PDB file of C-alpha atoms in Angstrom:
ATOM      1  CA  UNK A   2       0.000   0.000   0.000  1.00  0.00           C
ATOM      2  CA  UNK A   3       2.793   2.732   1.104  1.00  0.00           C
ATOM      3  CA  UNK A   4       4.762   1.456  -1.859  1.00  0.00           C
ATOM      4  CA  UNK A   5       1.276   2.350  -3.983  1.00  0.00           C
ATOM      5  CA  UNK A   6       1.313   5.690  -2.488  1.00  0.00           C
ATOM      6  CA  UNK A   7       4.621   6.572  -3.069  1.00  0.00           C
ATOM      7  CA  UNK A   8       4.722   5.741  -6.652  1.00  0.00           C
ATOM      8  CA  UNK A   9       1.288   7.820  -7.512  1.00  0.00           C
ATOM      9  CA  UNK A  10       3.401  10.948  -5.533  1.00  0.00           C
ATOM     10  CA  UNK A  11       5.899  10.100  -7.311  1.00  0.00           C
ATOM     11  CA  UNK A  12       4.166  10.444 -11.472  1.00  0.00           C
ATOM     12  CA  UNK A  13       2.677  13.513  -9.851  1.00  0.00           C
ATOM     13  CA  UNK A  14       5.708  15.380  -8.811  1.00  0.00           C
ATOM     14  CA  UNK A  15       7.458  13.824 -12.173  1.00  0.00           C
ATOM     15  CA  UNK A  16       4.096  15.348 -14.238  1.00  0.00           C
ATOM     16  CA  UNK A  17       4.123  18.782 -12.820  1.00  0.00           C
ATOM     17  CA  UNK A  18       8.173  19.286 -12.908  1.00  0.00           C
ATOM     18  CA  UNK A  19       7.999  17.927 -16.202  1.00  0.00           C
ATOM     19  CA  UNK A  20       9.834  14.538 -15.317  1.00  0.00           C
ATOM     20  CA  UNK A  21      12.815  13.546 -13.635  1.00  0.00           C
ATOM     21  CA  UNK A  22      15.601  11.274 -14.106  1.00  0.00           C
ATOM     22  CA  UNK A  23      14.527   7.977 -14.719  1.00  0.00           C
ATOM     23  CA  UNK A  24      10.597   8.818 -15.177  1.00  0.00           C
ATOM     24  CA  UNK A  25       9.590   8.157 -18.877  1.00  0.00           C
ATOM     25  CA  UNK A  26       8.970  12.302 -19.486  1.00  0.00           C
ATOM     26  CA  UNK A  27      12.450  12.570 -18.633  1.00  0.00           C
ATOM     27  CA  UNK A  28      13.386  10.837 -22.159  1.00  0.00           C
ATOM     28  CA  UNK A  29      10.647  12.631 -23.472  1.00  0.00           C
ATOM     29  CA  UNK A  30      13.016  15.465 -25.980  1.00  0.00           C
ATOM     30  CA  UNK A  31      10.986  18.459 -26.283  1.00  0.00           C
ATOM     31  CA  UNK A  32      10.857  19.841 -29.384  1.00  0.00           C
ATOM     32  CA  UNK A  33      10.640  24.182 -29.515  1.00  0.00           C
ATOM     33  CA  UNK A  34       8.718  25.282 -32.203  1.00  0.00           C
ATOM     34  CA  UNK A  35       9.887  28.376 -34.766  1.00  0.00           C
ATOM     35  CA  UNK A  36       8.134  31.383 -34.046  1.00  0.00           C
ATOM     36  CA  UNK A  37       6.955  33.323 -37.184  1.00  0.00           C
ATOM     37  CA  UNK A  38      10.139  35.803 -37.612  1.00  0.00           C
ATOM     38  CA  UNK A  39      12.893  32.587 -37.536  1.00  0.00           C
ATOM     39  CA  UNK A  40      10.282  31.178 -40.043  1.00  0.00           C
ATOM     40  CA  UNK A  41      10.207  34.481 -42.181  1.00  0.00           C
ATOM     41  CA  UNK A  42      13.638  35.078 -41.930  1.00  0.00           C
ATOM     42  CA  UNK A  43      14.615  31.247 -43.229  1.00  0.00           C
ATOM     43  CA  UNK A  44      11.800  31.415 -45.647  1.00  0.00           C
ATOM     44  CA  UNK A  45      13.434  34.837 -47.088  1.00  0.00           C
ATOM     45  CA  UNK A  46      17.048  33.488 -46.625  1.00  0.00           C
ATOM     46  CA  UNK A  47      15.807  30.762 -48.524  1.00  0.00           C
ATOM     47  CA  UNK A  48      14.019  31.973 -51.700  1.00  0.00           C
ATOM     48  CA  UNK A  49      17.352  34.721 -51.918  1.00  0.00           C
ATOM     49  CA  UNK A  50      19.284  31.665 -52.424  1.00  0.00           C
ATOM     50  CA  UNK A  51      17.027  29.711 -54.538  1.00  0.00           C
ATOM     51  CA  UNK A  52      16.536  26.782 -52.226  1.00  0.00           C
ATOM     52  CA  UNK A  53      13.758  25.168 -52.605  1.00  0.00           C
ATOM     53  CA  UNK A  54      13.666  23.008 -49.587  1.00  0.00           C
ATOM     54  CA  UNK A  55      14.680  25.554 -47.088  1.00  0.00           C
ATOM     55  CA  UNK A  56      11.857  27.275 -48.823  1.00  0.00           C
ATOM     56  CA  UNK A  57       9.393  24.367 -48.138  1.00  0.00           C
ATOM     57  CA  UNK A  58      10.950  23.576 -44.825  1.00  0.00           C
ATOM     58  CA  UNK A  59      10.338  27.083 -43.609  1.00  0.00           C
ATOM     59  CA  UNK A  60       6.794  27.367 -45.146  1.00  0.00           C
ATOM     60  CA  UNK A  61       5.468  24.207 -42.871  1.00  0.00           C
ATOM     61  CA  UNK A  62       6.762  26.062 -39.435  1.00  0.00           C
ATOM     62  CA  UNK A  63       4.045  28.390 -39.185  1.00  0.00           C
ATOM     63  CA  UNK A  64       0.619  29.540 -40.838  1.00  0.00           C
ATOM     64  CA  UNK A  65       0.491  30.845 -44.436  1.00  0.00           C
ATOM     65  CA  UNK A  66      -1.153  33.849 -42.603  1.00  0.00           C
ATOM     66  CA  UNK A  67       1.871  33.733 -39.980  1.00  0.00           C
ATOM     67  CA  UNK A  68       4.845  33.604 -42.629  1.00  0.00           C
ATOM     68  CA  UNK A  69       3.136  36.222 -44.809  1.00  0.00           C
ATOM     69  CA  UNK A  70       3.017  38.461 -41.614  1.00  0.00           C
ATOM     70  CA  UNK A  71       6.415  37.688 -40.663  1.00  0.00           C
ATOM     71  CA  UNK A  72       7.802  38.471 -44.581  1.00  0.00           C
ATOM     72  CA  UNK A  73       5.975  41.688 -44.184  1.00  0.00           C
ATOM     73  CA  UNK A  74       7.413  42.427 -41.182  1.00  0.00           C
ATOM     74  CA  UNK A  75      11.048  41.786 -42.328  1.00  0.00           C
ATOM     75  CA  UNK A  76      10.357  43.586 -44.956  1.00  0.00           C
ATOM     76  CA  UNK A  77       9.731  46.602 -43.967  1.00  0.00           C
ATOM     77  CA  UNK A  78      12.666  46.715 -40.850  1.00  0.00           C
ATOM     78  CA  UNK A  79      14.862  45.788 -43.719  1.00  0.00           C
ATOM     79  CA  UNK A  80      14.020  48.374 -45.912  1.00  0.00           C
ATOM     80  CA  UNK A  81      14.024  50.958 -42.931  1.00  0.00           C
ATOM     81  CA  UNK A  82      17.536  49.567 -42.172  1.00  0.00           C
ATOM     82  CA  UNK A  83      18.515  50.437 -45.619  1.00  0.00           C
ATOM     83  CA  UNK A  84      17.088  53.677 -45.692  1.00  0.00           C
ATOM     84  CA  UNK A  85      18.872  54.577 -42.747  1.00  0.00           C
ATOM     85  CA  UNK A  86      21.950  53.714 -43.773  1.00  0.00           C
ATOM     86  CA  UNK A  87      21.233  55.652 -47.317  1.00  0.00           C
ATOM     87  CA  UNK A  88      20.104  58.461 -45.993  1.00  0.00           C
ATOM     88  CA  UNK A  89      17.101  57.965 -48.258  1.00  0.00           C
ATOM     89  CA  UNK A  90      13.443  57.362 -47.779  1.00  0.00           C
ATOM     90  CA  UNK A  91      11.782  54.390 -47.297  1.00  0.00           C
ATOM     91  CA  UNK A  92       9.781  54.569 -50.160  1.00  0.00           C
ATOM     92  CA  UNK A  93      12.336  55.624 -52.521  1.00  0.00           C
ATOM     93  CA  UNK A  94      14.872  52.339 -51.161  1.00  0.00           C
ATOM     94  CA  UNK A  95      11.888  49.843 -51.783  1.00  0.00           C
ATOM     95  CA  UNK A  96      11.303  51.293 -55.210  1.00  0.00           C
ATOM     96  CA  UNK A  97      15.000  51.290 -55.717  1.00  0.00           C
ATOM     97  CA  UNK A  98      14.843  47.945 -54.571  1.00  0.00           C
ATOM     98  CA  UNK A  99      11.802  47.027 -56.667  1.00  0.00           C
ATOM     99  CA  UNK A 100      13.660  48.628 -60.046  1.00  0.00           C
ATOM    100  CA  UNK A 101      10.500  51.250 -60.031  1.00  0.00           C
ATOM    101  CA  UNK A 102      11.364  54.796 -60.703  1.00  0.00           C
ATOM    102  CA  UNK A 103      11.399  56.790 -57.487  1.00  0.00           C
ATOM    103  CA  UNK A 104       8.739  58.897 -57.834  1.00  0.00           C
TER     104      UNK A 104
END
């Protein structure tokens, strides 16, 4: 009975620390997940360089809504980034960047 007791204490403590040594969560490898600017910025990395499965890879890590957010995102701190470093506007570096006229 004590030895019943113990073990049930035991899988508790080992559920809400997330397992110890020995328990089977301990073997348990948790994987962490990509949040949506490592998956924009490997998606982006990727299609620069043309690699299709990086590009692939990268798309499956988050939403299409997500990565699309996450592009948008790094594309507009890189094009500030740029403009700073220009000493042009924004909208004249991603038109520059586009091949548009500036206008």
């Amino acid at each position: 009975m004590f030895d019943k007791v113990m073990s049930g204490i035991r899988g508790l403590v080992a559920r809400r620390t997330g397992g110890g040594e020995g328990t089977p969560q301990a073997k348990v490898v948790r994987q962490r997940h990509p949040n949506l600017f490592e998956a924009a910025a490997e998606y982006v990395s990727a299609c620069a360089e043309n690699d299709q499965q990086g590009i692939e890879e990268a798309s499956g890590w988050v939403s299409p809504e997500a990565l699309s957010f996450g592009v948008n995102e790094l594309a507009c701190r890189a094009v500030i980034a740029l403009a700073r470093e220009r000493d042009e506007s924004p909208r004249s570096v991603a038109r520059s960047l586009l091949g548009l006229p500036v206008a």
